[in-house]
Short mmCIF file of C-alpha atoms in Angstrom, two decimals:
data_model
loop_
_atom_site.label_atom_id
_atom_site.label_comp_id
_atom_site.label_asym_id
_atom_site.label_seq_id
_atom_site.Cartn_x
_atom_site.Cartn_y
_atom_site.Cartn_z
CA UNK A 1 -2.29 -59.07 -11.10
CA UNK A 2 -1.38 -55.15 -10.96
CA UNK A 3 0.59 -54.45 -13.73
CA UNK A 4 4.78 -54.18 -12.68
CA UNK A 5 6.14 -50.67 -11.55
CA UNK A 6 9.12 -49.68 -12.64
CA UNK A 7 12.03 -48.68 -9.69
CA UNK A 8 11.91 -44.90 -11.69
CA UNK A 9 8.06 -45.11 -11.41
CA UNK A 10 8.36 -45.61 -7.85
CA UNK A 11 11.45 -43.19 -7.10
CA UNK A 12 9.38 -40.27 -8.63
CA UNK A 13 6.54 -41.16 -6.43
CA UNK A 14 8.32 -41.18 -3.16
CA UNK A 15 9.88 -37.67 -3.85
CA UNK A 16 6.46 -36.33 -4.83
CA UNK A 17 4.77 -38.14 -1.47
CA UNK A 18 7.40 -36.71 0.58
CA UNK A 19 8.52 -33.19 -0.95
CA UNK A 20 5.55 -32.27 -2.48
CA UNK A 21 7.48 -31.88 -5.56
CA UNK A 22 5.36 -30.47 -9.05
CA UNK A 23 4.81 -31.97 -12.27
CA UNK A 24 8.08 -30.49 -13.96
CA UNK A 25 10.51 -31.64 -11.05
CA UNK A 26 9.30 -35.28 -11.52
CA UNK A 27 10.01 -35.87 -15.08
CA UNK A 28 13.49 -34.98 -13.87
CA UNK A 29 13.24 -38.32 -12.79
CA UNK A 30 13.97 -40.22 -15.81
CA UNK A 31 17.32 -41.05 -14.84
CA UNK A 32 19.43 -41.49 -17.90
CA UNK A 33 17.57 -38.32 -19.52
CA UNK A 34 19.63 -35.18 -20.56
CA UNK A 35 18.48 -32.04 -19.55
CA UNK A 36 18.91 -28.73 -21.70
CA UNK A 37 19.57 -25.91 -19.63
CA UNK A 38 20.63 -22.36 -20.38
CA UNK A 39 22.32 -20.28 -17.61
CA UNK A 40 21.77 -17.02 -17.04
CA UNK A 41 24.42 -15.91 -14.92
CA UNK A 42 26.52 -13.01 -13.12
CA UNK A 43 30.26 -14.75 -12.41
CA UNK A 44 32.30 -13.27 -10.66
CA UNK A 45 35.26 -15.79 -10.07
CA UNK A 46 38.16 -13.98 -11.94
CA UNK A 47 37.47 -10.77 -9.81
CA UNK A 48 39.93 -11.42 -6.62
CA UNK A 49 37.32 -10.10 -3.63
CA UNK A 50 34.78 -11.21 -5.64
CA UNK A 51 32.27 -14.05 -5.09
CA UNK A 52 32.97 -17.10 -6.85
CA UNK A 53 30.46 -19.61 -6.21
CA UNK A 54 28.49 -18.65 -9.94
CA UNK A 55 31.19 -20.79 -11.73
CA UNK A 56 30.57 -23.89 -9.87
CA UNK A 57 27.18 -23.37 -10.85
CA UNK A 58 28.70 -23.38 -14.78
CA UNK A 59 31.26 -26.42 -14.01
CA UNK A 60 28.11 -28.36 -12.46
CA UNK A 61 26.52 -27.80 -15.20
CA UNK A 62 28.92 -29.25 -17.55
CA UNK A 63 30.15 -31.87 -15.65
CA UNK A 64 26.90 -33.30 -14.73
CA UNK A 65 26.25 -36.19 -17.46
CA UNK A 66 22.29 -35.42 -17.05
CA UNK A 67 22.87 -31.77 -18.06
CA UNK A 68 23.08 -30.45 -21.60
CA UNK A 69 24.31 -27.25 -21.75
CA UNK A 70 22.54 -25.30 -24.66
CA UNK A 71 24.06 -21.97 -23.75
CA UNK A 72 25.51 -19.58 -21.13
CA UNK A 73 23.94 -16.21 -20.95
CA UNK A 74 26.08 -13.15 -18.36
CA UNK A 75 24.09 -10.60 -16.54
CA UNK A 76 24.97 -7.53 -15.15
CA UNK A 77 25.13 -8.11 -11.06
CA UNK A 78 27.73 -9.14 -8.74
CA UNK A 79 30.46 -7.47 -10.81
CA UNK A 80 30.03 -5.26 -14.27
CA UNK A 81 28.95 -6.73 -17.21
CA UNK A 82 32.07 -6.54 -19.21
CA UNK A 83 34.14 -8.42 -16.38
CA UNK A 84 31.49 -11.31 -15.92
CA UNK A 85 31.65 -11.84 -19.73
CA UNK A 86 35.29 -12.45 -19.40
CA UNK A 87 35.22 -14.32 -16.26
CA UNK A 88 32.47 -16.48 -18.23
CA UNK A 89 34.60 -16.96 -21.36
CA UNK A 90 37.65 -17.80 -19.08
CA UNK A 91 36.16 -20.56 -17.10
CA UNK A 92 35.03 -21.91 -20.63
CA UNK A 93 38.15 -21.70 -22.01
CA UNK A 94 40.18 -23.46 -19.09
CA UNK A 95 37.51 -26.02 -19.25
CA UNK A 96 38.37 -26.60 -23.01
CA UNK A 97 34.14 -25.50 -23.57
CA UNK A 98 34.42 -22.41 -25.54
CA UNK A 99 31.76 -24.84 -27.91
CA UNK A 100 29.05 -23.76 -25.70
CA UNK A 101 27.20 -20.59 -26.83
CA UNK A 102 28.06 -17.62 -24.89
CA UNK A 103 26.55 -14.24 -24.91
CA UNK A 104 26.00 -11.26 -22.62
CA UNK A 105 23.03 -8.70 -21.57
CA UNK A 106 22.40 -5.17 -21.31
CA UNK A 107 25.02 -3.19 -18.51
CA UNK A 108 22.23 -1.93 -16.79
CA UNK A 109 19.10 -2.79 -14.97
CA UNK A 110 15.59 -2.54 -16.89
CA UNK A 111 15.18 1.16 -15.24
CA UNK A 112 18.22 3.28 -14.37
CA UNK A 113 20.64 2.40 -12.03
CA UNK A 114 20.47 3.55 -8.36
CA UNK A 115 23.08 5.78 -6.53
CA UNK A 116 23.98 2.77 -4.17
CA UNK A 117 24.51 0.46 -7.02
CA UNK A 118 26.49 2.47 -9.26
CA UNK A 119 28.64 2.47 -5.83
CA UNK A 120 28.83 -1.20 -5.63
CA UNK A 121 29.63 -1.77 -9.56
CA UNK A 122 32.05 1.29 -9.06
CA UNK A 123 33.88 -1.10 -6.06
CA UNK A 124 34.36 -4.16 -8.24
CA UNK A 125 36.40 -2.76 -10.70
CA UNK A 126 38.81 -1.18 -8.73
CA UNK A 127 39.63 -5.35 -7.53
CA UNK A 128 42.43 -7.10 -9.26
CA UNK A 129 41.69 -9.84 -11.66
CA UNK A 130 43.13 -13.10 -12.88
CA UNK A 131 40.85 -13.51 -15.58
CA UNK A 132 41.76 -11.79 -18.48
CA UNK A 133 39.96 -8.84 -20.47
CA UNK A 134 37.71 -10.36 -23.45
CA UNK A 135 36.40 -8.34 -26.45
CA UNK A 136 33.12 -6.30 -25.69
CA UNK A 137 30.56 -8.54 -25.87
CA UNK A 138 27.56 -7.49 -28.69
CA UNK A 139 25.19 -5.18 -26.84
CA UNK A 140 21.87 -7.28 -25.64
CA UNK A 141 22.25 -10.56 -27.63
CA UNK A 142 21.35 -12.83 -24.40
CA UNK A 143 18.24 -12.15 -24.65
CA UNK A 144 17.98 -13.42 -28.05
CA UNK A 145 20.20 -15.86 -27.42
CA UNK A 146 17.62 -17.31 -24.34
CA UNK A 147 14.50 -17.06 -26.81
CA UNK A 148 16.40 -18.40 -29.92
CA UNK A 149 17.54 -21.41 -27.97
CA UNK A 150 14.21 -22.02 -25.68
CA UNK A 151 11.95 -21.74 -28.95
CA UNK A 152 14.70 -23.84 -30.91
CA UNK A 153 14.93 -26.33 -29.41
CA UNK A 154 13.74 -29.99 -29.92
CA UNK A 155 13.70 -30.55 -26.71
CA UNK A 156 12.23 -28.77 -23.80
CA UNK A 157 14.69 -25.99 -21.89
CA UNK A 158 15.15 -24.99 -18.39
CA UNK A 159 16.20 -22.26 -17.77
CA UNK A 160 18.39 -21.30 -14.70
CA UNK A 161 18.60 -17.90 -13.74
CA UNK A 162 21.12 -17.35 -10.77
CA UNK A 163 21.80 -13.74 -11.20
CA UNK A 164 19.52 -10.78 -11.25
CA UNK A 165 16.52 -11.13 -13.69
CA UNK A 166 17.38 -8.53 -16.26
CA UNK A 167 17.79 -10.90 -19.50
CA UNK A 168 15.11 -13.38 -18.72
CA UNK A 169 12.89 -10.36 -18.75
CA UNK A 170 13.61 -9.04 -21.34
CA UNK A 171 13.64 -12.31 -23.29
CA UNK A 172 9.79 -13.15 -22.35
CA UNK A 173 9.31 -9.35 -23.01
CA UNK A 174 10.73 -10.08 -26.51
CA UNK A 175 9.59 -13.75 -27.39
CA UNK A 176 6.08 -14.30 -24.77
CA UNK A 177 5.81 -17.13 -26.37
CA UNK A 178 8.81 -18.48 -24.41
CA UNK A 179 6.84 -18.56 -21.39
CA UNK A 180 4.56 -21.68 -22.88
CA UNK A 181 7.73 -23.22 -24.34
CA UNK A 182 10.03 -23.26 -21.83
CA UNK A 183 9.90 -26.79 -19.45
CA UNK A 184 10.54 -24.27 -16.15
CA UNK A 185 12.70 -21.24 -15.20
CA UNK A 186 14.53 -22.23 -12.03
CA UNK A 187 15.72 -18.82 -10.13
CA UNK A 188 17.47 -18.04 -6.84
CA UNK A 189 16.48 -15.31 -5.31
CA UNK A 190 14.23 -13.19 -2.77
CA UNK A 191 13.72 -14.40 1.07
CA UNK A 192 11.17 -15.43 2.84
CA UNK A 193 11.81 -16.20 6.39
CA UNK A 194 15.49 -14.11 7.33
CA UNK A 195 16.27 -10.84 6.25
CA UNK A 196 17.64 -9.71 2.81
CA UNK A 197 21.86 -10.01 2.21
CA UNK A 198 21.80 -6.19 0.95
CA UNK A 199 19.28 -4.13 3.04
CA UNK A 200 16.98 -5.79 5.55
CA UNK A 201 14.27 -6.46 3.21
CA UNK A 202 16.20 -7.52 0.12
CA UNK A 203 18.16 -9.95 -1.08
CA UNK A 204 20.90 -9.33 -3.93
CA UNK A 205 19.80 -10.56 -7.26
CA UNK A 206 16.02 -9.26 -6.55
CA UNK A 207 17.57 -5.62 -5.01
CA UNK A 208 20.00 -5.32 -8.14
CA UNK A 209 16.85 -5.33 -10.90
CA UNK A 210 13.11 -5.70 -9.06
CA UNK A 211 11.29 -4.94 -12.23
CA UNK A 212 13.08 -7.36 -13.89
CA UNK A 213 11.90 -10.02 -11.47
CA UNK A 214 8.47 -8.44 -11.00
CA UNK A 215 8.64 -9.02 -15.13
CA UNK A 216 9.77 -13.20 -14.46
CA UNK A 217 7.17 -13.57 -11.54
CA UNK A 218 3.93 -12.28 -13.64
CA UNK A 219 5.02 -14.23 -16.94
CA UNK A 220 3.17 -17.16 -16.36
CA UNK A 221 5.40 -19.98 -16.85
CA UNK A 222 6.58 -23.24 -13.79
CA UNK A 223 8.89 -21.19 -11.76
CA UNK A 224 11.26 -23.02 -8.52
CA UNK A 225 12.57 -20.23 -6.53
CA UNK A 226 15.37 -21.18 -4.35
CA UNK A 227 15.65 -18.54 -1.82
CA UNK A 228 18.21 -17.09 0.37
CA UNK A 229 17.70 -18.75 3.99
CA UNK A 230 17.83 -22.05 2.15
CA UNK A 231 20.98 -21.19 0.42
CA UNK A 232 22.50 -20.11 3.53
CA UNK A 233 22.17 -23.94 5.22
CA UNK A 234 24.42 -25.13 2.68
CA UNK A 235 28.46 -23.79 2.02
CA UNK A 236 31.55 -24.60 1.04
CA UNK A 237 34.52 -24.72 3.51
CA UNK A 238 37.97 -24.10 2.63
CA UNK A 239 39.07 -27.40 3.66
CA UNK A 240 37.09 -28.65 0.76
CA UNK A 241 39.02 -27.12 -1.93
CA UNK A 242 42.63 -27.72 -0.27
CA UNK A 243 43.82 -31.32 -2.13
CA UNK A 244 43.09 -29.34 -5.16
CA UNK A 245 45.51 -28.59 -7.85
CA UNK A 246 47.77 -29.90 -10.50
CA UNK A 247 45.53 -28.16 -13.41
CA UNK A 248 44.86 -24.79 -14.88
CA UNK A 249 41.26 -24.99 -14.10
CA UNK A 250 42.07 -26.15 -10.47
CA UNK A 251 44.59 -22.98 -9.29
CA UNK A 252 42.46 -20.60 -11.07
CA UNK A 253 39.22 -21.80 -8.50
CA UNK A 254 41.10 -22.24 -5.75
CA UNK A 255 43.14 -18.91 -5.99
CA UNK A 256 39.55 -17.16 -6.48
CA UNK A 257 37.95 -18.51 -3.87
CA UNK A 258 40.68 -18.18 -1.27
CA UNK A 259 40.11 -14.42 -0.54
CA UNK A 260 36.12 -14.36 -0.73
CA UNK A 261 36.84 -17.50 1.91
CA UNK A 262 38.80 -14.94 3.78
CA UNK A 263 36.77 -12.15 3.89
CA UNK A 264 33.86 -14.46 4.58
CA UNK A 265 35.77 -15.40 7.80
CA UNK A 266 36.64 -12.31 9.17
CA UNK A 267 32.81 -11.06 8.86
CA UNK A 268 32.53 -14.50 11.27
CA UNK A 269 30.63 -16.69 8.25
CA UNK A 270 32.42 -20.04 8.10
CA UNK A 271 32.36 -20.73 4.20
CA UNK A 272 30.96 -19.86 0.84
CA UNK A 273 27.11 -20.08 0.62
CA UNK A 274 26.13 -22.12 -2.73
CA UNK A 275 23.59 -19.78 -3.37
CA UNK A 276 23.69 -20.45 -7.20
CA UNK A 277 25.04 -23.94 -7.02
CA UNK A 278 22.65 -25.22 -5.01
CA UNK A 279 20.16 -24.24 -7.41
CA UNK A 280 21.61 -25.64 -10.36
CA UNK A 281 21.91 -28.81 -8.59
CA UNK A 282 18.02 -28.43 -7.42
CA UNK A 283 17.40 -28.98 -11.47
CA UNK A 284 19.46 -32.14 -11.46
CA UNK A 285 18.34 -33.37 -7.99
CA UNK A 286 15.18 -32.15 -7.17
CA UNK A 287 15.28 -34.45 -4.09
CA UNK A 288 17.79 -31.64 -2.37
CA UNK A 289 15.52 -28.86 -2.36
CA UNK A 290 12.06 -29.28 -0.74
CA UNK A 291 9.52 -26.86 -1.91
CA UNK A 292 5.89 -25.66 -1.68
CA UNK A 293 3.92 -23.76 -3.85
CA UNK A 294 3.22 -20.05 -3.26
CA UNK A 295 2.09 -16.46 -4.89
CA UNK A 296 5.43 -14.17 -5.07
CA UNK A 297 5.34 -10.76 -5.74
CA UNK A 298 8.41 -8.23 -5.76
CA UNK A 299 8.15 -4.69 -4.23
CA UNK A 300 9.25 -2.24 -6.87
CA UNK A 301 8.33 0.59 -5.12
CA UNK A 302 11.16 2.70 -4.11
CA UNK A 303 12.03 3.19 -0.44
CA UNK A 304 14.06 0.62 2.17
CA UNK A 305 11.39 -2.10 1.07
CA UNK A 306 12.19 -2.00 -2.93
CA UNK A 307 13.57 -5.27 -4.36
CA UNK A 308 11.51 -7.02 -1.26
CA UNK A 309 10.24 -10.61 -2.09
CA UNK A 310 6.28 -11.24 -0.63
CA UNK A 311 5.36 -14.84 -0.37
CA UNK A 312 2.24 -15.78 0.16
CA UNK A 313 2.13 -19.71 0.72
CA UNK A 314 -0.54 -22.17 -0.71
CA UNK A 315 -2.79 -21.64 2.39
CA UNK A 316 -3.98 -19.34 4.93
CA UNK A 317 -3.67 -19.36 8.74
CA UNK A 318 -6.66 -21.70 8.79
CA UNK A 319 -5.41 -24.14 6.15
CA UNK A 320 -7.36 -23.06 3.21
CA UNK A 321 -5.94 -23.43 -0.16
CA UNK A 322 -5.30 -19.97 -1.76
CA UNK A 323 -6.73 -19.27 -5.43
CA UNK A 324 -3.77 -19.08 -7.32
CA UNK A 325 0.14 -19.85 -6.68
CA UNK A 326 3.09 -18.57 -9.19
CA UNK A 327 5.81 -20.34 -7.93
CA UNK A 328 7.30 -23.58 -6.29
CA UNK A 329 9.37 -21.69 -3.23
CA UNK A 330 12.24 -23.27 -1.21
CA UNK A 331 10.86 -24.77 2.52
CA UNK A 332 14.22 -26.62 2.65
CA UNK A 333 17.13 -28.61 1.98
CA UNK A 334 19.62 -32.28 2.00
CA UNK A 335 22.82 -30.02 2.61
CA UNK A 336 24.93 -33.25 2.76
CA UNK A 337 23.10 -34.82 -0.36
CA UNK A 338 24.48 -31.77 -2.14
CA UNK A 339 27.79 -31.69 -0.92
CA UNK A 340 28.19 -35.21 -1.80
CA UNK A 341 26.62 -34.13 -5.60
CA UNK A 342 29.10 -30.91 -5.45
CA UNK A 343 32.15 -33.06 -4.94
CA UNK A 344 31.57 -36.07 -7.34
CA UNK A 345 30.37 -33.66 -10.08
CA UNK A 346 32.63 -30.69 -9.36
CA UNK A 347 35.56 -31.03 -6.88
CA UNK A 348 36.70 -34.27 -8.87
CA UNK A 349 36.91 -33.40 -11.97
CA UNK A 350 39.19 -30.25 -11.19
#
């Protein structure tokens, strides 16, 4: 007789037959397993006109029974450094989790800053904000703090990096050894099929530091890239977040997210797109996010094409395999399966 298959055994094997899943995504399948994670991240929920989504990605992440949090790292990105370190340590706080290690990056990109985004950092501060100032954070510990807990670990991290790529580069830059250690570095970013969010070419995280993520995407480690188009099939309405309330932590979300929901509506988008949700989620439940392996590179050259994401999929027009892929890349997505995750891992527990 063939020797018995476990139900796991053969749940791992139908996502691999049908989403072509790699190596790293299926030993996500050992239900029952927890996951350490650190996430690098640029919230802005805190920042009224900011966008919020980032700190579902943080209350996924500890809400999710599968997902041990090993640290929270801020990046400079969709609002100044100082202010996402405070939104960060606010949502912790609220959710009584100021246990979980918290530190923030450098305030600038790895070269210097460019006239149009000292104009967009410049426009963030001049929002108002319900999260409260914090102490400066210590100059360039998340780095440190990704290659202290990645090489410290007795268990294998992902990392998740949903903002621009500044501190993950610089951590491999620091610690290369990371790179062999790490289990996978899960990113959202780039675009490979609609244009960019920021100029036509570019999308946000990849415009605000390309040789950061031309740093990530030569490093040599399992990369899933979650991309904008695929991001974009999947948001949160504001009838979603309406029978919330009763709790701190619940009027603080839905008071953030009512005027990005606004703003969002009047530029004729109906709902928040869970750009960095979605990818968190991606790490719990691969299932939601089909992939396919490709070769990404990052156009750092500067002109209307810099920050640009090339991907070059696993075979040529004629079906040929190509000689070398650096990435799993988003092809598509179960936008109700998520939703469904979202609001029994996130929306219920506010």
């Amino acid at each position: 007789m063939p020797a018995a298959v476990s139900m796991d055994a053969l749940e791992a094997t139908t996502c691999a037959l049908r989403f072509n899943t790699c190596r790293q995504c299926l030993s996500l399948h050992r239900r029952g397993e927890n996951m350490r994670v650190v996430l690098d991240t640029d919230p802005a929920m805190g920042v009224l006109g900011g966008d919020p989504e980032d700190a579902f990605a943080i209350l996924m992440a500890l809400e999710h029974p599968d997902v041990d949090l090993a640290a929270v790292t801020v990046v400079n990105g969709n609002v100044p450094l100082d202010l996402g370190y405070a939104n960060a340590r606010h949502l912790l706080r609220l959710h009584g989790s100021e246990h979980v290690p918290l530190a923030a990056g450098p305030a600038a990109p790895l070269l210097p800053y460019r006239t149009d985004q000292l104009a967009w950092q410049a426009a963030k501060r001049e929002l108002p904000r319900l999260a409260p100032a914090a102490e400066p954070p210590a100059p360039s510990s998340a780095p440190e703090l990704i290659a202290r807990t990645v090489l410290g670990s007795p268990e294998p991290v992902t990392l998740v990096a949903i903002g621009p790529l500044t501190n993950v580069a610089l951590a491999v830059q620091l610690e290369p050894s990371i790179a062999q250690a790490v289990d996978r570095v899960v990113v959202m970013g780039g675009t490979g099929r609609e244009p960019g969010n920021v100029t036509p070419a570019a999308e946000f995280n990849f415009w605000c530091d390309p040789e950061a993520a031309a740093v990530v995407f030569a490093a040599g480690w399992p990369i899933t890239l979650v991309t904008l188009e695929v991001c974009h099939q999947v948001r949160l309405t504001g009838d979603r977040l309406a029978g919330l309330g009763g709790s701190p932590l619940a009027d603080y979300v839905t008071a953030s997210c009512a005027p990005w929901l606004d703003a969002l509506e009047r530029g004729g988008e109906a709902g928040i797109p869970m750009f960095d949700t979605l990818t968190l989620a991606s790490v719990v439940a691969p299932e939601l996010v089909k992939t396919r392996p490709a070769w990404v590179e990052i156009d750092t050259t500067t002109g209307p094409s810099q920050g640009a994401s090339a991907i070059r999929w696993d075979t040529d027009v004629l079906g040929r395999p190509l000689p070398a892929t650096n990435a799993e890349v988003s092809v598509g997505v179960d936008a109700d399966g998520f939703l469904e995750l979202f609001t029994e891992h996130v929306l219920n527990h506010l």
